[in-house]
Short mmCIF file of C-alpha atoms in Angstrom, two decimals:
data_model
loop_
_atom_site.label_atom_id
_atom_site.label_comp_id
_atom_site.label_asym_id
_atom_site.label_seq_id
_atom_site.Cartn_x
_atom_site.Cartn_y
_atom_site.Cartn_z
CA UNK A 1 0.01 0.02 -0.01
CA UNK A 2 2.97 2.39 0.56
CA UNK A 3 3.78 2.20 -3.20
CA UNK A 4 0.13 2.97 -4.15
CA UNK A 5 -0.10 5.86 -1.64
CA UNK A 6 3.14 7.30 -3.05
CA UNK A 7 1.69 7.15 -6.54
CA UNK A 8 -1.49 8.81 -5.45
CA UNK A 9 0.37 11.70 -3.72
CA UNK A 10 2.91 12.04 -6.43
CA UNK A 11 0.25 12.26 -9.22
CA UNK A 12 -1.76 14.65 -7.02
CA UNK A 13 1.34 16.93 -6.90
CA UNK A 14 1.87 16.64 -10.69
CA UNK A 15 -1.61 17.75 -11.50
CA UNK A 16 -1.82 20.38 -8.78
CA UNK A 17 1.53 21.89 -9.70
CA UNK A 18 1.33 21.51 -13.47
CA UNK A 19 -2.32 22.04 -14.23
CA UNK A 20 -2.48 24.54 -11.38
CA UNK A 21 0.17 26.67 -12.95
CA UNK A 22 -1.74 26.62 -16.22
CA UNK A 23 -5.08 27.52 -14.72
CA UNK A 24 -4.03 30.02 -12.07
CA UNK A 25 -0.72 31.59 -13.29
CA UNK A 26 -0.19 31.10 -17.02
CA UNK A 27 -2.26 34.06 -18.29
CA UNK A 28 -2.26 36.21 -15.14
CA UNK A 29 -2.32 39.89 -16.29
CA UNK A 30 1.19 41.23 -17.00
CA UNK A 31 2.91 38.75 -14.69
CA UNK A 32 1.66 35.51 -16.20
CA UNK A 33 4.22 32.70 -16.47
CA UNK A 34 3.16 31.62 -20.00
CA UNK A 35 4.09 28.43 -21.76
CA UNK A 36 7.63 28.39 -20.44
CA UNK A 37 6.42 28.63 -16.83
CA UNK A 38 3.86 25.90 -17.18
CA UNK A 39 6.46 23.67 -18.85
CA UNK A 40 8.82 24.24 -15.95
CA UNK A 41 6.09 23.58 -13.49
CA UNK A 42 5.36 20.18 -14.86
CA UNK A 43 9.01 19.34 -14.98
CA UNK A 44 9.52 20.41 -11.45
CA UNK A 45 6.65 18.33 -10.06
CA UNK A 46 8.31 15.23 -11.49
CA UNK A 47 11.82 16.20 -10.45
CA UNK A 48 10.73 16.99 -6.82
CA UNK A 49 8.61 13.86 -6.49
CA UNK A 50 11.26 11.60 -8.05
CA UNK A 51 13.55 12.57 -5.13
CA UNK A 52 10.66 12.36 -2.61
CA UNK A 53 9.07 9.05 -3.56
CA UNK A 54 11.27 7.46 -6.13
CA UNK A 55 12.70 5.09 -3.52
CA UNK A 56 9.15 4.07 -2.49
CA UNK A 57 7.21 3.51 -5.74
CA UNK A 58 9.64 4.45 -8.59
CA UNK A 59 7.66 7.67 -9.07
CA UNK A 60 5.73 6.76 -12.26
CA UNK A 61 2.88 9.28 -11.83
CA UNK A 62 1.59 8.22 -15.20
CA UNK A 63 -0.26 5.13 -16.52
CA UNK A 64 1.68 5.28 -19.83
CA UNK A 65 5.02 5.25 -17.94
CA UNK A 66 3.81 2.24 -15.84
CA UNK A 67 2.76 0.38 -19.00
CA UNK A 68 6.03 1.27 -20.71
CA UNK A 69 8.14 0.07 -17.83
CA UNK A 70 6.22 -3.12 -17.66
CA UNK A 71 6.78 -3.71 -21.44
CA UNK A 72 10.42 -2.82 -20.88
CA UNK A 73 10.82 -5.44 -18.13
CA UNK A 74 11.28 -2.87 -15.40
CA UNK A 75 7.93 -3.31 -13.60
CA UNK A 76 5.95 -6.20 -12.20
CA UNK A 77 2.58 -6.91 -13.91
CA UNK A 78 0.77 -7.49 -10.61
CA UNK A 79 1.25 -3.75 -9.70
CA UNK A 80 0.23 -2.38 -12.99
CA UNK A 81 -3.55 -1.99 -12.36
CA UNK A 82 -3.19 -0.72 -8.73
CA UNK A 83 -0.58 1.82 -9.92
CA UNK A 84 -2.91 3.12 -12.68
CA UNK A 85 -5.90 3.33 -10.32
CA UNK A 86 -3.79 5.17 -7.71
CA UNK A 87 -2.47 7.63 -10.39
CA UNK A 88 -5.92 8.40 -11.82
CA UNK A 89 -7.47 8.89 -8.29
CA UNK A 90 -4.57 11.15 -7.23
CA UNK A 91 -4.99 13.21 -10.27
CA UNK A 92 -8.77 13.55 -9.89
CA UNK A 93 -8.33 14.58 -6.27
CA UNK A 94 -5.89 17.33 -7.30
CA UNK A 95 -8.30 18.41 -10.01
CA UNK A 96 -10.93 18.83 -7.30
CA UNK A 97 -8.69 20.90 -5.17
CA UNK A 98 -7.75 23.06 -8.19
CA UNK A 99 -11.44 23.49 -9.01
CA UNK A 100 -12.21 24.71 -5.48
CA UNK A 101 -9.34 27.16 -5.67
CA UNK A 102 -10.03 28.41 -9.21
CA UNK A 103 -13.80 28.79 -8.68
CA UNK A 104 -13.04 31.25 -5.90
CA UNK A 105 -12.31 33.88 -8.52
CA UNK A 106 -15.18 35.99 -9.98
CA UNK A 107 -15.94 34.98 -13.53
CA UNK A 108 -14.34 31.55 -13.43
CA UNK A 109 -15.76 29.26 -16.08
CA UNK A 110 -14.99 25.68 -16.95
CA UNK A 111 -15.60 26.51 -20.58
CA UNK A 112 -12.09 28.03 -20.56
CA UNK A 113 -10.82 24.50 -20.66
CA UNK A 114 -9.42 24.10 -17.13
CA UNK A 115 -6.05 22.99 -18.62
CA UNK A 116 -7.75 20.15 -20.44
CA UNK A 117 -6.06 18.46 -23.40
CA UNK A 118 -7.69 18.70 -26.85
CA UNK A 119 -7.36 18.72 -30.57
CA UNK A 120 -9.06 20.52 -33.44
CA UNK A 121 -10.93 23.54 -32.14
CA UNK A 122 -9.85 22.64 -28.60
CA UNK A 123 -6.15 22.58 -29.44
CA UNK A 124 -4.42 25.80 -28.24
CA UNK A 125 -3.03 26.25 -31.73
CA UNK A 126 -5.85 24.65 -33.70
CA UNK A 127 -3.99 21.52 -34.57
CA UNK A 128 -5.75 18.51 -36.13
CA UNK A 129 -6.49 15.18 -34.49
CA UNK A 130 -3.76 13.61 -36.63
CA UNK A 131 -1.15 16.16 -35.43
CA UNK A 132 -2.20 15.60 -31.90
CA UNK A 133 -1.94 11.85 -32.18
CA UNK A 134 1.53 11.98 -33.76
CA UNK A 135 2.70 14.45 -31.20
CA UNK A 136 1.53 12.48 -28.13
CA UNK A 137 2.81 9.15 -29.50
CA UNK A 138 6.32 10.42 -30.46
CA UNK A 139 6.88 12.58 -27.39
CA UNK A 140 5.73 9.83 -24.98
CA UNK A 141 8.07 7.40 -26.75
CA UNK A 142 10.92 9.75 -26.26
CA UNK A 143 9.91 10.23 -22.61
CA UNK A 144 10.19 6.41 -22.03
CA UNK A 145 13.56 6.24 -23.74
CA UNK A 146 14.84 9.00 -21.35
CA UNK A 147 13.24 7.33 -18.29
CA UNK A 148 14.59 3.97 -19.05
CA UNK A 149 18.08 5.30 -19.97
CA UNK A 150 18.37 7.62 -16.98
CA UNK A 151 17.38 4.79 -14.59
CA UNK A 152 19.50 2.14 -16.30
CA UNK A 153 22.05 0.53 -13.89
CA UNK A 154 24.83 1.66 -16.26
CA UNK A 155 23.75 5.33 -16.11
CA UNK A 156 25.35 7.81 -13.70
CA UNK A 157 23.68 7.30 -10.31
CA UNK A 158 21.54 9.94 -8.66
CA UNK A 159 20.81 12.09 -11.69
CA UNK A 160 17.71 10.44 -13.11
CA UNK A 161 15.21 12.81 -11.51
CA UNK A 162 16.95 15.76 -13.13
CA UNK A 163 17.04 14.16 -16.57
CA UNK A 164 13.38 13.04 -16.36
CA UNK A 165 12.12 16.31 -15.04
CA UNK A 166 13.95 18.30 -17.70
CA UNK A 167 12.72 15.94 -20.37
CA UNK A 168 9.07 16.55 -19.29
CA UNK A 169 9.82 20.33 -19.37
CA UNK A 170 11.14 20.02 -22.90
CA UNK A 171 8.04 17.98 -23.98
CA UNK A 172 5.80 20.72 -22.78
CA UNK A 173 7.80 23.44 -24.54
CA UNK A 174 7.24 21.53 -27.78
CA UNK A 175 3.66 20.43 -27.51
CA UNK A 176 1.58 22.89 -25.36
CA UNK A 177 0.43 24.62 -28.58
CA UNK A 178 -0.66 21.33 -30.13
CA UNK A 179 -2.50 19.47 -27.41
CA UNK A 180 -1.93 21.40 -24.16
CA UNK A 181 0.46 18.47 -23.56
CA UNK A 182 -0.69 15.21 -22.04
CA UNK A 183 1.78 12.32 -22.43
CA UNK A 184 -0.02 11.20 -19.29
CA UNK A 185 -3.58 9.81 -19.22
CA UNK A 186 -3.92 10.46 -15.51
CA UNK A 187 -3.16 14.15 -16.00
CA UNK A 188 -5.66 14.39 -18.86
CA UNK A 189 -8.33 12.56 -16.95
CA UNK A 190 -7.81 14.66 -13.78
CA UNK A 191 -9.18 17.84 -15.41
CA UNK A 192 -11.39 16.41 -18.16
CA UNK A 193 -13.83 14.88 -15.73
CA UNK A 194 -14.60 18.35 -14.33
CA UNK A 195 -15.00 19.92 -17.77
CA UNK A 196 -17.01 17.12 -19.22
CA UNK A 197 -18.47 17.69 -22.73
CA UNK A 198 -15.66 17.96 -25.37
CA UNK A 199 -12.96 17.25 -22.83
CA UNK A 200 -14.26 13.82 -22.00
CA UNK A 201 -15.27 13.06 -25.61
CA UNK A 202 -11.65 13.72 -26.72
CA UNK A 203 -10.10 11.98 -23.76
CA UNK A 204 -9.68 8.70 -25.57
CA UNK A 205 -6.78 10.07 -27.64
CA UNK A 206 -4.90 11.09 -24.43
CA UNK A 207 -5.12 7.50 -23.20
CA UNK A 208 -4.45 5.71 -26.45
CA UNK A 209 -1.62 7.83 -27.85
CA UNK A 210 0.61 8.06 -24.68
CA UNK A 211 0.24 4.30 -23.97
CA UNK A 212 1.04 3.44 -27.61
CA UNK A 213 4.01 5.85 -27.48
CA UNK A 214 5.25 4.40 -24.17
CA UNK A 215 5.23 0.90 -25.57
CA UNK A 216 7.09 1.97 -28.60
CA UNK A 217 9.70 3.85 -26.56
CA UNK A 218 10.18 0.95 -24.18
CA UNK A 219 10.71 -1.47 -27.08
CA UNK A 220 13.16 0.86 -28.82
CA UNK A 221 15.24 1.22 -25.59
CA UNK A 222 15.30 -2.58 -25.00
CA UNK A 223 16.72 -3.06 -28.45
CA UNK A 224 19.15 -0.12 -28.31
CA UNK A 225 20.44 -0.86 -24.82
CA UNK A 226 20.86 -4.56 -25.29
CA UNK A 227 24.42 -5.57 -24.47
CA UNK A 228 26.18 -7.55 -27.16
#
C-alpha cells in the first residue's frame, strides 16, 4: 500500500503543480508565467517527487509510464492496475482541489478548458487530431527512452530525476500549442472529468496515444540498450 499511496500523492502533486500553474498563473495579467512557466512547473513536479518518492514507488505518476516500464521489463505486472488506479485517483483529487481554488475567482468558467487536453478547435493552436496523435505518441516514446536510459544501472547514479524532469519540461515546450500536452492519461483525466463535454469526448486520444508511445519507446530502448 505504501507504493500505491506514493503514486497517489505524487500524481496529485503533478496535477496540482502542473495544471494549477496553467489554470491560475499562465495568463495572469502582466505577470503570467506563460508556456515556459507551465512547462517548468510540470518538470519540477516530477523532479521533486522523483527525489521524494522514487525510492518508494519508482515515481511513475503516469499510466503510460507504468505500462512502458512493464513492457520494458522494469515493472511487475501485478502492480500495473493498482498503480494506474492510484495515479488516476490522485490526479482527480488534485483536479478537485484546483477547481475549489479556481472557482474562488469571480468569472471563473470551466468553458475556458481548465487545462484540459484537446485537438481541433480545442487545441491551443488549432492543430488537427492527426497532429495531436503523432505528437503524443512520439513525445511519450521519447519520454520512455529518457526514463529507461536515466534509470539504467549503467547510467550515472543519482541524476535520473533531473534528466526526467527536464525531459518533461522540454516535452511541454514542444507540445503545449498542439494538445496542451498530455503524455499522461492520469493528468488528462484529472481535469477532463470536471469539464465534461468535449474534454471527455476527446479523452480517448490522451489515453491511447501516450500508451502506444510508451510501448514503442520501451521497445526501442530494449533493443538499443541490449548488451552484445
